[in-house]
Amino acid sequence: MSDTNKTATLTFDGKSFELPMHSPTAGPDVIDIRKLYGEAGVFTYDPGFTSTAACDSTITYIDGGKGELLHRGYPIDQLAEKSHYLEVCYLLLYGELPSAEQLEDFETRVTRHTMIHEQMINFFRGFRRDAHPMAVMVGVVGAMSAFYHDSTDVNDPWQREVASIRLIAKMPTIAAMAYKYTIGQPFVYPRNDCDYASNFLRMCFAVPAEDYEVNPILARAMDRIFTLHADHEQNASTSTVRLASSSGANPFACIAAGIACLWGPAHGGANQACLEMLREIGSPNRIPEYIERAKDKNDPFRLMGFGHRVYKNFDPRAKVMKQSADEVLDLLGIENNPTLQVAKELEAAALADPYFTEKKLFPNVDFYSGIILEAMGFPTSMFTPIFALSRTVGWVSQWKEMIADPAMKIGRPRQLYQGETMRDYVDIENR
Ligand code: CMC
């Protein structure tokens, strides 16, 4: 943390307090309030942590005003175009782009950990066939703590490393098995001769009855979806992973907590909700009705895939995703896809409407991802599991960074208590 010579002064009740300030390498300065309660006896109030930096980090930087996303300094559009998911995983985990040898070693390590303990299959069979794959993933990833005891000691850097590789490697297998289970098909085991994205597509779409050939263009599009979702600094699920692990809980339990948080429709669940919304709109002539609903304060409806807590400009991931959607649909010969048509016209209509531009609401990563995933053959229920498997590397990188930080403390927010003050218990006959 780099200190500045600047301080901030807080004055109340006739007393003043000097608060130190720190400068990041990018982004706004921060006021350090760690000693505020001890010295001034007050808390700060920030529901939703909209103005609070909860940690130091060197992994990901977002400039929401410019619509910029950097991983270890590299812009996401360059990574999406020139790199691939496992290289981005290496970058996020270790801080630098790998040499050819380092990349090969990393890919080998990930590939060798893709199988899950055979007994874990019993967990899948315990779920109802109609279970949402996210429910299955929360359960099965949490259950990894019961199978990989040799990588649950968070104080041992080697065990942390092994747990990280296991999570990145096994998540596609778990997501694909969750899918296969819900459609009643046999599980397809991972193959070491496939790259990460092709292996996932194979585990989802191959059947024992016939050969399955992965289309390299679809594998590239899948890899790009993984890359675009790999990390996004201190979002709700990442903060959940950090908070859960601040108690020293094992990494598998903490990542399961992250998956649970990601599931919500305001976060990772938005890709499923967005495609469902586009289908419900169905035709461009119904767009004005939905735009009006989104603007109506008395209607809880929001345009899914629109708006972002941090981006107040285009989400840079959405631009790449839109281009990918065109490419994939073109490749698959899907012309005049009505959902893509509605999406494009809805985007144009919203961007021409002062309600959205004045509030700086732009399409986010989820606006086009569902269209690509649907074209590839995934049901909507698999969209959020695919987000979860992509984001695992981000959660793991942030978790490793936090555990290695000597300033790490158990997370313990305060509150602005608005309840009753102390009162005496009243016996039931007197109430
Ligand atoms: N449609 C209509 N109005 C909206 C929308 C929307 N999608 N998003 C925000 N607003 C309005 C909101 O009603 C509020 O209006 P007012 O100031 O008049 O009360 C204003 O914009 C600010 O909204 P907010 O809820 O205070 O903003 P936030 O930063 O807390 O919320 C958000 C961010 C992503 C939860 C929200 O924009 C939203 O619900 N979007 C739809 C869900 C979605 O697409 N989520 C995916 C996020 S990207 C993937 C990820 O990182 O998980």
Coordinates of C-alpha atoms in Angstrom, one line a residue, residues 28 39 56 62 116 135-136 148 155 201 211 220 230 250 253 307 327 338-339 343 413 428:
P28 CA -9.2 7.0 -6.5
E39 CA -9.9 7.1 18.3
D56 CA -5.5 -4.4 -1.1
I62 CA -11.8 -1.8 -13.4
I116 CA -13.2 -36.2 -9.6
A135 CA -27.8 -26.3 -6.6
V136 CA -25.8 -29.4 -7.5
Y148 CA -9.3 -33.8 -0.7
N155 CA -1.7 -22.3 6.3
L201 CA -17.9 -29.2 -24.5
D211 CA -18.2 -40.3 -31.6
R220 CA -12.7 -21.0 -29.2
A230 CA -12.4 -15.1 -15.3
N250 CA -11.1 -24.5 3.8
A253 CA -16.2 -24.6 1.4
G307 CA -26.6 -1.8 -15.8
E327 CA -19.5 -15.2 -35.2
P338 CA -35.2 -13.9 -33.3
T339 CA -33.6 -13.7 -29.9
A343 CA -31.4 -8.2 -28.2
P413 CA -18.7 -5.5 9.4
I428 CA -46.7 -14.7 28.0

